[in-house]
Coordinates of C-alpha atoms and ligand atoms in Angstrom, one line a residue:
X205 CA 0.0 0.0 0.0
X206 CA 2.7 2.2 0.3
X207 CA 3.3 2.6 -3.5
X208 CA 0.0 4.1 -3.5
X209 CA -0.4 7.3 -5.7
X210 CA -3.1 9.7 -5.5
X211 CA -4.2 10.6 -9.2
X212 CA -6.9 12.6 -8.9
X213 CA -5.6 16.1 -7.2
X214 CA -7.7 17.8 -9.5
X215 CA -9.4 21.3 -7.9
X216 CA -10.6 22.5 -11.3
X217 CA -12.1 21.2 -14.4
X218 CA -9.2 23.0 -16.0
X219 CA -6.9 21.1 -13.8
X220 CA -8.1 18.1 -15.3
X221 CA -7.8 19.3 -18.6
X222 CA -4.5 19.9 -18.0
X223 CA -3.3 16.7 -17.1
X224 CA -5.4 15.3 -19.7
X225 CA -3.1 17.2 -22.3
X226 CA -0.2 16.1 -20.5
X227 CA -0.9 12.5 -20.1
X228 CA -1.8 11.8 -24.4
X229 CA -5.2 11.2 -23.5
X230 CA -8.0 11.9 -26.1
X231 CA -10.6 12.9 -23.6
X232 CA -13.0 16.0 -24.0
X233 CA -15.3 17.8 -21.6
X234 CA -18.2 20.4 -22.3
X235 CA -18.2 22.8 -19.9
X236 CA -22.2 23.4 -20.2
X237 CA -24.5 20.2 -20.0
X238 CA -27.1 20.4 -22.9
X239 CA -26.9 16.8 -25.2
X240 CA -27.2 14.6 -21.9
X241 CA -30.4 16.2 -21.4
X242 CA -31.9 15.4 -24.9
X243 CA -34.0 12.0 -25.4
X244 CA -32.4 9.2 -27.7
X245 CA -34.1 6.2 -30.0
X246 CA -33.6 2.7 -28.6
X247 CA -35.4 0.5 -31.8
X248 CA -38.8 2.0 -31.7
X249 CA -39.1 3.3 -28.1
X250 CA -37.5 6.9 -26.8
X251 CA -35.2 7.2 -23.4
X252 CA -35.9 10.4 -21.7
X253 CA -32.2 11.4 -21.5
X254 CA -28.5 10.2 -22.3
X255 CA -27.7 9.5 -18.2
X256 CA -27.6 5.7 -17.1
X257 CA -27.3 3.3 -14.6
X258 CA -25.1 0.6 -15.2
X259 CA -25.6 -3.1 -13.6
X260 CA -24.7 -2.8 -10.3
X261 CA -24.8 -6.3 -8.4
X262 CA -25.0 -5.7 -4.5
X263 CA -24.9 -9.4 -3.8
X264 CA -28.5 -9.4 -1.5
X265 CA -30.4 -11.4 -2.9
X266 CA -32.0 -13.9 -0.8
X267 CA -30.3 -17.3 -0.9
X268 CA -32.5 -18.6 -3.3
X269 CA -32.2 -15.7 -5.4
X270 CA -35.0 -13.6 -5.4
X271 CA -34.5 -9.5 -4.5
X272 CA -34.0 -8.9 -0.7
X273 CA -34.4 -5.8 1.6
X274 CA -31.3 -4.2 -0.1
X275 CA -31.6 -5.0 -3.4
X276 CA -35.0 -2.8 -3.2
X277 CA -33.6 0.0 -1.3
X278 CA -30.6 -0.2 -4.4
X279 CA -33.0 -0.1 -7.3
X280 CA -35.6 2.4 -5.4
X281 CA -32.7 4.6 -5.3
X282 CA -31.5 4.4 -8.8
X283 CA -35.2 4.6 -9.7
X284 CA -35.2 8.1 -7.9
X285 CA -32.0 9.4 -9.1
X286 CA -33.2 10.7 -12.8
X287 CA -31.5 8.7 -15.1
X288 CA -33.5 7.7 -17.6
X289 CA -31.8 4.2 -18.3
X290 CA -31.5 1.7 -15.6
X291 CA -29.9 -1.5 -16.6
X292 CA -30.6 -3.8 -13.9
X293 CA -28.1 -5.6 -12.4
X294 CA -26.4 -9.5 -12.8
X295 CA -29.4 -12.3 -12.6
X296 CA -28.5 -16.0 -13.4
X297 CA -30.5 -17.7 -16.0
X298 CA -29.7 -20.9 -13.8
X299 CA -28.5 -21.4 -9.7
X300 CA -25.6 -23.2 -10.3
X301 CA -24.4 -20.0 -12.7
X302 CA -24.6 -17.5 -9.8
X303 CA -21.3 -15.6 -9.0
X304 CA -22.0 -15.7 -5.2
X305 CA -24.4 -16.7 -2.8
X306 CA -26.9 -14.3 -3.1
X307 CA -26.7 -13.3 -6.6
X308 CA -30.3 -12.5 -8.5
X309 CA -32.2 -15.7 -10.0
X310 CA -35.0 -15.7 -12.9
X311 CA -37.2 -18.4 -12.5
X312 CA -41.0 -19.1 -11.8
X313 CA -40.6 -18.4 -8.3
X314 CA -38.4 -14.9 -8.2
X315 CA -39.9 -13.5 -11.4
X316 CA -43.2 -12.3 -9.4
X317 CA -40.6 -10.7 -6.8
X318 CA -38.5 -9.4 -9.5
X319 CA -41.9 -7.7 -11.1
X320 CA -42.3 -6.3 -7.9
X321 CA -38.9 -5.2 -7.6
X322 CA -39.4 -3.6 -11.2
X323 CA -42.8 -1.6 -10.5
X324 CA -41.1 0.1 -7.0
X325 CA -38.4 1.2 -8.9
X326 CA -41.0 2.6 -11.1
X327 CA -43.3 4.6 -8.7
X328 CA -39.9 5.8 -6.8
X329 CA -38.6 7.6 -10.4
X330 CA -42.5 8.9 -10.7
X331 CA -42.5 10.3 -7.8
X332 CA -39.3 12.2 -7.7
X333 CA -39.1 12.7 -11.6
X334 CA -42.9 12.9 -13.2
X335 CA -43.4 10.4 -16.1
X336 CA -41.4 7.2 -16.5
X337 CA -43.1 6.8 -19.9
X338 CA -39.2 7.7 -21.0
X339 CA -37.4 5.2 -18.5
X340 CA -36.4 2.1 -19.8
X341 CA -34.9 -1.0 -17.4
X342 CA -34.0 -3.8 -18.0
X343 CA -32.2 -7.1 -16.7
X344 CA -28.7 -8.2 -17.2
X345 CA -29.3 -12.2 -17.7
X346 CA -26.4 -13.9 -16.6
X347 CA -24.0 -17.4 -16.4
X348 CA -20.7 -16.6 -14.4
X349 CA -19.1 -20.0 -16.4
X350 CA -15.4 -19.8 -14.6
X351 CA -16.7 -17.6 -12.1
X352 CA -19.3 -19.8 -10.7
X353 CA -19.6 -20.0 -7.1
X354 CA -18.9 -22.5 -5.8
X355 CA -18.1 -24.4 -8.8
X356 CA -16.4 -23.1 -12.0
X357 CA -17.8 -24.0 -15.0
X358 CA -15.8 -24.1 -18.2
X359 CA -16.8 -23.7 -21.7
X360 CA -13.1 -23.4 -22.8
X361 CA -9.4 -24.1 -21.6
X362 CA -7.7 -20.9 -21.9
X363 CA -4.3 -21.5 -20.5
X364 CA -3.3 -17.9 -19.5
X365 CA -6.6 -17.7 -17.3
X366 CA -7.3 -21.2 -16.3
X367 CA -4.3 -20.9 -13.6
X368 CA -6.0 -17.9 -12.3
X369 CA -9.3 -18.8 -12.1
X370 CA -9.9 -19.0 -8.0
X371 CA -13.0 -18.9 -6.9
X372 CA -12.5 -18.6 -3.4
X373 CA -8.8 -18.5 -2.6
X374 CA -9.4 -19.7 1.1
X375 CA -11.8 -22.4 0.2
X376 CA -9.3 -24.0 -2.0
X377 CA -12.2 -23.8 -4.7
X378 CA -10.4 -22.9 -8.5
X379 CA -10.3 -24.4 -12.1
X380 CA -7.4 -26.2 -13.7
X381 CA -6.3 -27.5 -16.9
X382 CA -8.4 -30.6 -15.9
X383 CA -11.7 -29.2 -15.5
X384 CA -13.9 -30.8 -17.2
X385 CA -15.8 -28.5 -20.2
X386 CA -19.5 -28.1 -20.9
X387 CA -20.5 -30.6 -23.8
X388 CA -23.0 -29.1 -26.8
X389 CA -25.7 -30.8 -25.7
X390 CA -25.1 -28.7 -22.1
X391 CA -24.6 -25.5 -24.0
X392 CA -28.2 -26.4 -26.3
X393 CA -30.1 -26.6 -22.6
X394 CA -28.3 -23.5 -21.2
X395 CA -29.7 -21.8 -24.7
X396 CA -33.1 -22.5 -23.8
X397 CA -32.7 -21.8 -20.3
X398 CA -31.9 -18.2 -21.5
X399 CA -34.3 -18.0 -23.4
X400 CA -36.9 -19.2 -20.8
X401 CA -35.4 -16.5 -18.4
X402 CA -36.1 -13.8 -21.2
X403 CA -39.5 -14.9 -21.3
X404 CA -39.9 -14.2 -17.9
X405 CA -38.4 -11.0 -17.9
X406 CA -40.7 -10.0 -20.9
X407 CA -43.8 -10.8 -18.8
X408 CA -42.5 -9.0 -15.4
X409 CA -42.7 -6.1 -17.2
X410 CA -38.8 -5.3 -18.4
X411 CA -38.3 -3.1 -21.3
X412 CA -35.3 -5.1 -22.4
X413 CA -32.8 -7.9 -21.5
X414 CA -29.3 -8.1 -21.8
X415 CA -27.6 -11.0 -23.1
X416 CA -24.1 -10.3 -21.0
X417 CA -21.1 -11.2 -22.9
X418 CA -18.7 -9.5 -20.7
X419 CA -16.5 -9.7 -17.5
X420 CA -15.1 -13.0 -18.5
X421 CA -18.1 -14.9 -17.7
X422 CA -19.7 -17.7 -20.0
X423 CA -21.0 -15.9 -22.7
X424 CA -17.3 -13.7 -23.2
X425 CA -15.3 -17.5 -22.3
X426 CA -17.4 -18.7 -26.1
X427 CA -16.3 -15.9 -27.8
X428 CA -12.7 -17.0 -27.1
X429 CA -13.2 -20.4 -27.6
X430 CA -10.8 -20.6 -30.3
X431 CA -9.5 -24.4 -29.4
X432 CA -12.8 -25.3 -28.8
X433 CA -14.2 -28.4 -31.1
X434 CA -17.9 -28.7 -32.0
X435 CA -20.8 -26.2 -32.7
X436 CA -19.9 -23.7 -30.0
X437 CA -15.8 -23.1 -31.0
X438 CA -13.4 -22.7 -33.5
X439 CA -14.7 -19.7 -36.3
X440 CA -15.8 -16.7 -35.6
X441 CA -19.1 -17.9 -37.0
X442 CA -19.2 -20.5 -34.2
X443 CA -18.3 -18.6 -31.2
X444 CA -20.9 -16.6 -31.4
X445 CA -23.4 -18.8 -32.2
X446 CA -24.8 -19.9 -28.7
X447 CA -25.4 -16.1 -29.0
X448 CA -27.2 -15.4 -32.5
X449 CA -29.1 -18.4 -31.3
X450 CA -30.7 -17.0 -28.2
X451 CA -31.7 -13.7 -29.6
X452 CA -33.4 -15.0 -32.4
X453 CA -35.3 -17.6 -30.1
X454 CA -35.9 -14.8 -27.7
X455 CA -37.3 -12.7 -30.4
X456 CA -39.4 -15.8 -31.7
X457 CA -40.6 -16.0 -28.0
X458 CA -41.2 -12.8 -27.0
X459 CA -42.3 -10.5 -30.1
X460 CA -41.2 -7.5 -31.1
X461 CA -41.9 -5.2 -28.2
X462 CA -38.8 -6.6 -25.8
X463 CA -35.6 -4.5 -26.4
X464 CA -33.2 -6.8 -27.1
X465 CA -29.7 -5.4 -25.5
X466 CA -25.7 -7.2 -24.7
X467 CA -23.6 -6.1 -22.7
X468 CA -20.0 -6.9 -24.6
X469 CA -16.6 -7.4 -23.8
X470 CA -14.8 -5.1 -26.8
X471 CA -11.0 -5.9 -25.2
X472 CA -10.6 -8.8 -22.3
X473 CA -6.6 -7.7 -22.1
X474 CA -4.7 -10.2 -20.2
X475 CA -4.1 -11.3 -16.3
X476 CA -2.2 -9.0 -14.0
X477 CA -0.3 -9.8 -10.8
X478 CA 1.1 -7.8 -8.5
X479 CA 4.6 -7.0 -8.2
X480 CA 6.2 -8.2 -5.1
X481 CA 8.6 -5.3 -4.5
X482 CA 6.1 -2.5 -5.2
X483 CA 2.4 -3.8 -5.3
X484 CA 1.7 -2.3 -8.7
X485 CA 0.3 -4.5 -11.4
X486 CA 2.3 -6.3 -14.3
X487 CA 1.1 -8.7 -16.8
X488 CA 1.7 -12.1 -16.2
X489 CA 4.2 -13.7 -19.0
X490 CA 2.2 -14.9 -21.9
X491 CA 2.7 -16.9 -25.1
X492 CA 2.4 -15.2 -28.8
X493 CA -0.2 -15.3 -30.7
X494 CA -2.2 -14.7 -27.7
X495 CA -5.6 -16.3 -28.0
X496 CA -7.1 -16.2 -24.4
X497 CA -8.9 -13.1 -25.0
X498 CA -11.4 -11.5 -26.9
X499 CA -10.5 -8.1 -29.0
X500 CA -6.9 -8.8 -28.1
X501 CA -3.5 -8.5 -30.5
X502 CA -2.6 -11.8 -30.7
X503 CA 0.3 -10.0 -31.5
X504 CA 0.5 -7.5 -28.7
X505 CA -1.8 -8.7 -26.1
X506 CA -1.6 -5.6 -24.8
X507 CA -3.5 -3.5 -27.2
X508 CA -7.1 -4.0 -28.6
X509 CA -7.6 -5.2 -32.0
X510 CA -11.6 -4.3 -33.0
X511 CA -11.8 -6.3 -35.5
X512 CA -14.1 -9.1 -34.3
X513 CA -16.1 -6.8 -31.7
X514 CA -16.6 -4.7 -34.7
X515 CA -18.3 -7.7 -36.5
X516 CA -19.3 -9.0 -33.7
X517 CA -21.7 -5.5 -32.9
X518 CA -22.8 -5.7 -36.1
X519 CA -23.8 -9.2 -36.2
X520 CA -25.7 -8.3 -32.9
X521 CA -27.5 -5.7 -34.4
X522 CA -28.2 -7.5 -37.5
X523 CA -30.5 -10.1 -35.1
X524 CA -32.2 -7.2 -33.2
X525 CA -30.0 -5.8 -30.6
X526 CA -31.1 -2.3 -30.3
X527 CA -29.1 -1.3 -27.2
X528 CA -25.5 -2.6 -26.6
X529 CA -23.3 -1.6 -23.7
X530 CA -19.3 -1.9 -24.2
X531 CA -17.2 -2.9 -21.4
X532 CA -13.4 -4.0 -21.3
X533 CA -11.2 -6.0 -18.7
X534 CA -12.2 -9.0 -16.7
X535 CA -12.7 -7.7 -12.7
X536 CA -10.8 -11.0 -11.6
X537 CA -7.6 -11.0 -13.6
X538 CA -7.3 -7.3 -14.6
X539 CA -9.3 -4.7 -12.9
X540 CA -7.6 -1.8 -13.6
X541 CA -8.9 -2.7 -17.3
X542 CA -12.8 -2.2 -16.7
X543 CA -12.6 -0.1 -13.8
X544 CA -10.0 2.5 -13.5
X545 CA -9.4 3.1 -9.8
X546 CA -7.3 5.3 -7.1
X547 CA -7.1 2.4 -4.5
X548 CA -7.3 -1.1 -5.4
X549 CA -9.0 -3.7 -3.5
X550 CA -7.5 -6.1 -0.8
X551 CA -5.3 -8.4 -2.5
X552 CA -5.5 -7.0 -5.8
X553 CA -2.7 -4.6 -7.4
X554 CA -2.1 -1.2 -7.4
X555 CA -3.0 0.3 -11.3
X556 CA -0.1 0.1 -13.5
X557 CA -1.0 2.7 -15.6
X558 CA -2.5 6.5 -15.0
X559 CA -6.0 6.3 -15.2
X560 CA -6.8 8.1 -17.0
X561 CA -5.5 6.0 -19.5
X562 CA -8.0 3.5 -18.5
X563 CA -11.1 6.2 -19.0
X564 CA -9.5 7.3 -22.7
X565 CA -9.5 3.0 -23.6
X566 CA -12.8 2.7 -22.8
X567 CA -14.2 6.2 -24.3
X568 CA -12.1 5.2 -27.8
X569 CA -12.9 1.4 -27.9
X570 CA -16.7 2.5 -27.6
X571 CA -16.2 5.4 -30.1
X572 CA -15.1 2.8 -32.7
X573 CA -18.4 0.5 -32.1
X574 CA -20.7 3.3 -32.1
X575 CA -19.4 4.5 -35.3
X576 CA -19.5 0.8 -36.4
X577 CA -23.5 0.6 -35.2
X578 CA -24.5 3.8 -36.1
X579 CA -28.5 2.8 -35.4
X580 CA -28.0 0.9 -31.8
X581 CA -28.3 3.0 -28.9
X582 CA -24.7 2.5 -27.4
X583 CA -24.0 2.8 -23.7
X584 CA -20.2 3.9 -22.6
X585 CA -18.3 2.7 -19.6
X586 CA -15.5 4.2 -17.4
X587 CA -16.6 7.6 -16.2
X588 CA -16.7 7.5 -12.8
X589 CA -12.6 7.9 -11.9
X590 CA -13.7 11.4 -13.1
X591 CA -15.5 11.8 -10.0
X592 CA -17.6 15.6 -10.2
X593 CA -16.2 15.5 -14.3
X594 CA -18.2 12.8 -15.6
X595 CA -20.9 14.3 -16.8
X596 CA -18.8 17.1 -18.9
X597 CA -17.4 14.0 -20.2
X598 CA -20.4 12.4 -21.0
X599 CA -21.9 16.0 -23.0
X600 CA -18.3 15.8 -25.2
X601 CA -18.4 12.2 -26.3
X602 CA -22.6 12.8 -26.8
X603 CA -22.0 15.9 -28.7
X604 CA -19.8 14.0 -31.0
X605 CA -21.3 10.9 -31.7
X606 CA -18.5 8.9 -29.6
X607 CA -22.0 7.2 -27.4
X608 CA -25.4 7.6 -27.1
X609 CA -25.6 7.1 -23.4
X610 CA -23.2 7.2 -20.6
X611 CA -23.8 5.1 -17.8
X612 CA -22.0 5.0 -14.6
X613 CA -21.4 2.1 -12.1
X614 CA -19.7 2.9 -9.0
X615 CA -20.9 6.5 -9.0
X616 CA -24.3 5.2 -9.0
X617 CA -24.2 3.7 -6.0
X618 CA -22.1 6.4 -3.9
X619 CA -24.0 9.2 -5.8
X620 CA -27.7 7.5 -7.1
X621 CA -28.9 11.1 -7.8
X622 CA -26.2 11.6 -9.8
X623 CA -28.7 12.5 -13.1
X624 CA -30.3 14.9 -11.2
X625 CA -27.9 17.3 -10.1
X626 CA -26.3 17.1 -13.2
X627 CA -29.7 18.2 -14.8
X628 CA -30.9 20.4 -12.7
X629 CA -27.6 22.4 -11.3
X630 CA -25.4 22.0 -14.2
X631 CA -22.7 19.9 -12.2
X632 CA -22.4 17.3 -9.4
X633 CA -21.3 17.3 -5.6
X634 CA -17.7 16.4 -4.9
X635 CA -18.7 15.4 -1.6
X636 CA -21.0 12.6 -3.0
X637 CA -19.1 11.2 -5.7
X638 CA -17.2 7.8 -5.5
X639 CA -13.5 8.1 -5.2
X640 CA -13.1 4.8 -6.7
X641 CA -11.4 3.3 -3.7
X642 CA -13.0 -0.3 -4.4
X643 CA -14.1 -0.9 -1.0
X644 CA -17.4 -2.3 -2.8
X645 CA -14.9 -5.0 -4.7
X646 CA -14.0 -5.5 -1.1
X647 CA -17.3 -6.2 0.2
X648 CA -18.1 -8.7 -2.9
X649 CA -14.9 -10.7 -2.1
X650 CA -16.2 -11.1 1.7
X651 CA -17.9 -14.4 1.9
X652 CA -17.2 -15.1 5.3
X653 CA -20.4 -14.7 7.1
X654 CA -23.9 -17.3 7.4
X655 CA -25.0 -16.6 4.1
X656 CA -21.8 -17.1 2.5
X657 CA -21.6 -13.9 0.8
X658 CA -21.8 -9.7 2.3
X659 CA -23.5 -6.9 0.7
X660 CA -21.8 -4.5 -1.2
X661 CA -22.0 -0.9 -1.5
X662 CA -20.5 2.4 -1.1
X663 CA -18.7 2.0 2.1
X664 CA -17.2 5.9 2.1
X665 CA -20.6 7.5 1.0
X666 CA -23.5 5.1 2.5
X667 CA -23.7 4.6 6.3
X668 CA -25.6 1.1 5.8
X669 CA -22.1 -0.1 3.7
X670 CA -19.8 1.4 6.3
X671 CA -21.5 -0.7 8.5
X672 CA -21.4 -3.7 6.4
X673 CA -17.9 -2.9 6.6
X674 CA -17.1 -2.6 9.9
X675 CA -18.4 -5.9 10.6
X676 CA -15.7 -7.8 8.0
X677 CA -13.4 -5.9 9.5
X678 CA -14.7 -7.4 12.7
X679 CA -14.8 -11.0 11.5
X680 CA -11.3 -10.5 10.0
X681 CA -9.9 -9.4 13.2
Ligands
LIG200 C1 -20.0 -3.6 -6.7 C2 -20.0 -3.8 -8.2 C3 -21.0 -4.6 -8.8 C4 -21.0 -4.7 -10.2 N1 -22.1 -5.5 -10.8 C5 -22.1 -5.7 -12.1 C6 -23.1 -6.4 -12.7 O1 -24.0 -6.9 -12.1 N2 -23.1 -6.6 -14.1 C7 -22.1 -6.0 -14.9 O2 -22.1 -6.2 -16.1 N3 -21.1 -5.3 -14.3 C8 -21.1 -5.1 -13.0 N4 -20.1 -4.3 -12.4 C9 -19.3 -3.5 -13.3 C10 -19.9 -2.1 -13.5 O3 -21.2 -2.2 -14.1 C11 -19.0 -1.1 -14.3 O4 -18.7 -1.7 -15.6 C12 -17.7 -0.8 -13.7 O5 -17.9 -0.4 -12.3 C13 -17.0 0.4 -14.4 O6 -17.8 1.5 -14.5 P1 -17.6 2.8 -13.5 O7 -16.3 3.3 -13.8 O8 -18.7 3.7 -13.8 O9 -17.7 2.2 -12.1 C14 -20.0 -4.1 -11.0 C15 -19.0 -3.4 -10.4 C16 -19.0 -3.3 -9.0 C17 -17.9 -2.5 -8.5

């Protein structure tokens, strides 16, 4: 910890753009907030403005999966807080795909609660905000494949990540080379169970689902299943079939008035370890032509190479996604990747790179998609290391085409309001905004109490999370 920097010393918006020059970055901000207030298309339906919620998981679901005391209290709150797109959080199509103990669950029994769950968050936004005729949620449906607690489940050996996939260090739970992998035939049943959970979601009420092909999980381990034999690996045309499959049988399903949405994976970049001597993050040694990862160089692992998230958007929207939200990085191998932060979180490493180099990878990757899909509503990750500057962030890359939404994640929970202040005041709070000190990655990686799993929050800026935390700290001590 003692390698720790502090990055963001900023006291002015001109401050920042300072160091933004000086750092190479390509990132813009408006000093007067007009194009995050304007509605946008998503297929045939409008979104009230271009501020969004991204899925936020607080791991409080009830053990059997169905929303708890906190995961209403979460939503209500983002409900309230005047964005006008709320993509609801992480929610297994199947229990043994859960990433933790009290992750969400679509089935027969939880889709009532989750309808509920849906129509609070609904009356909270009317009554702060007016109408929700212009609010769209949705529901992230989810397999965590490798990540599955408390047993991983493999689509695909990738050797750079299979020796790093621990699920709970102190359990002595992780994958190796010798893990056995899902057959077709398990693949063809997980198919239906998504689109079974879609069905669900249609009739609760939910504007859209999203298919989630990022983080690593099952859906992003096909897309790099690149040694893979059979239906599901090999070409690009097979990776993403489990994919193509289930939206069209969704849409068959469903009808045309479900949005049909996917979160993506544009660059998984490659494991991180921390450096003995200093803390700070270096990438573990890896072989060439890298082919653990999607949107990777094979050649430079490092880098991003679009090419197949470019086709693989537009194959997406050529089956009906209308909405598609870009996110980078897996959060178990390389965090620094998806979200860039000040502090990392216990065990973890400390960033290896500025981050605002990490904002300006995310805002250029989803540039190049959205000029790619120029008809799908596309949804940008990464603002909230900008603390109070997100938003003017958000107005540049609007004005310009670069997204049409920008969501944030951890400033959502610190600062749910976040939408309105910026709409109303022209700016946001410092003292309310996240400070991207990861103390929620913290909470998520706490297992050890009777349920198996804590909640997670913002510890710094919500008193029921400091508590939370407190009581790990407690446990640990
Ligand atoms: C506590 C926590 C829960 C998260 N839950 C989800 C989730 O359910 N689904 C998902 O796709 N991403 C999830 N993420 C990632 C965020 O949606 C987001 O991509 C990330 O925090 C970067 O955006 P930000 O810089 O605005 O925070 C989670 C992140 C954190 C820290």
């Amino acid at each position: 910890m003692s390698h720790r920097k502090k990055y963001f010393t900023y006291r002015s918006i001109d401050d920042l753009r300072r160091d933004i020059e000086a750092q190479g970055v390509v990132i813009g901000l408006e000093d007067a907030l007009e194009a995050v207030r304007t509605p946008a298309r998503i297929g045939s339906r409008s979104v009230g403005n271009r501020l969004g919620i991204h899925p936020m998981e607080g791991c409080d679901a009830t053990r059997d999966g169905a929303p708890d005391e906190l995961t209403f209290r979460r939503w209500r709150r983002f409900g309230e807080g005047g964005a006008k797109l709320l993509w609801g959080e992480a929610t297994a199509v199947v229990p043994e795909g859960r990433a933790n103990a009290r992750q969400l669950v679509i089935n027969a029994r939880t889709q009532p609660l989750l309808g509920r769950l849906l129509e609070e968050t609904r009356a909270a936004h009317r009554a702060r905000c007016g109408s929700d005729d212009d609010l769209i949620v949705g529901l992230q449906l989810t397999h965590s494949g490798r990540w599955s607690y408390p047993r991983p489940i493999l689509a695909a050996h990738l050797s750079a990540i299979d020796r790093r996939t621990f699920i709970d260090r102190s359990a002595g739970l992780r994958a190796d080379e010798s893990t056995p992998l899902l057959s077709d035939d398990d693949l063809l049943r997980l198919q239906d169970a998504y689109i079974a959970a879609a069905r669900l979601a249609a009739d609760a009420g939910f504007d859209f689902v999203d298919i989630k092909q990022c983080h690593t999980y099952l859906l992003g381990e096909l897309l790099c299943a690149r040694r893979r034999a059979g239906r599901f690996g090999g070409s690009f045309e097979n990776r993403t079939r489990f994919v193509r499959e289930v939206l069209d049988g969704i849409r068959a399903e469903t009808g045309p008035r479900l949005i049909l949405a996917s979160r993506i994976n544009a660059f998984d970049g490659v494991p991180y370890t921390a450096d003995p001597d200093t803390g700070i993050g270096r990438p573990d040694a890896f072989t060439i032509p890298y082919e653990d990862g999607f949107g990777v160089d094979p050649a430079d692992p490092l880098k991003e190479d679009l090419t197949e998230p470019v086709a693989l958007a537009r194959m997406l929207a050529a089956h009906g996604v209308d909405l598609l939200n870009v996110s980078l990085g897996s959060p178990y191998y390389n965090p620094h990747v998806g979200r860039p932060y000040e502090r990392a979180s216990e065990g973890s490493y400390e960033t290896p790179e500025h981050p605002l180099a990490g904002v300006d990878r995310h805002f250029r990757i989803t540039a190049a998609l959205q000029e790619a899909v120029p008809d799908v509503a596309v949804v940008g990750t990464g603002y909230s290391w900008l603390q109070k500057y997100l938003v003017h962030a958000a107005e540049w890359n609007i004005r310009r085409g670069r997204v049409t939404i920008a969501a944030v994640g951890r400033g959502a929970l610190a600062y749910p309001e976040f939408a309105t202040d910026a709409l109303t005041t022209g700016e946001l709070q410092s003292k309310r905004v996240c400070l991207t000190v990861s103390f929620c990655t913290d909470l998520m990686r706490a297992k050890k109490n009777a349920l198996g799993q804590f909640p997670t929050g913002c510890v710094p800026r919500d008193e029921v999370y400091a508590d939370v935390y407190r009581e790990v700290l407690k446990g640990e001590g």
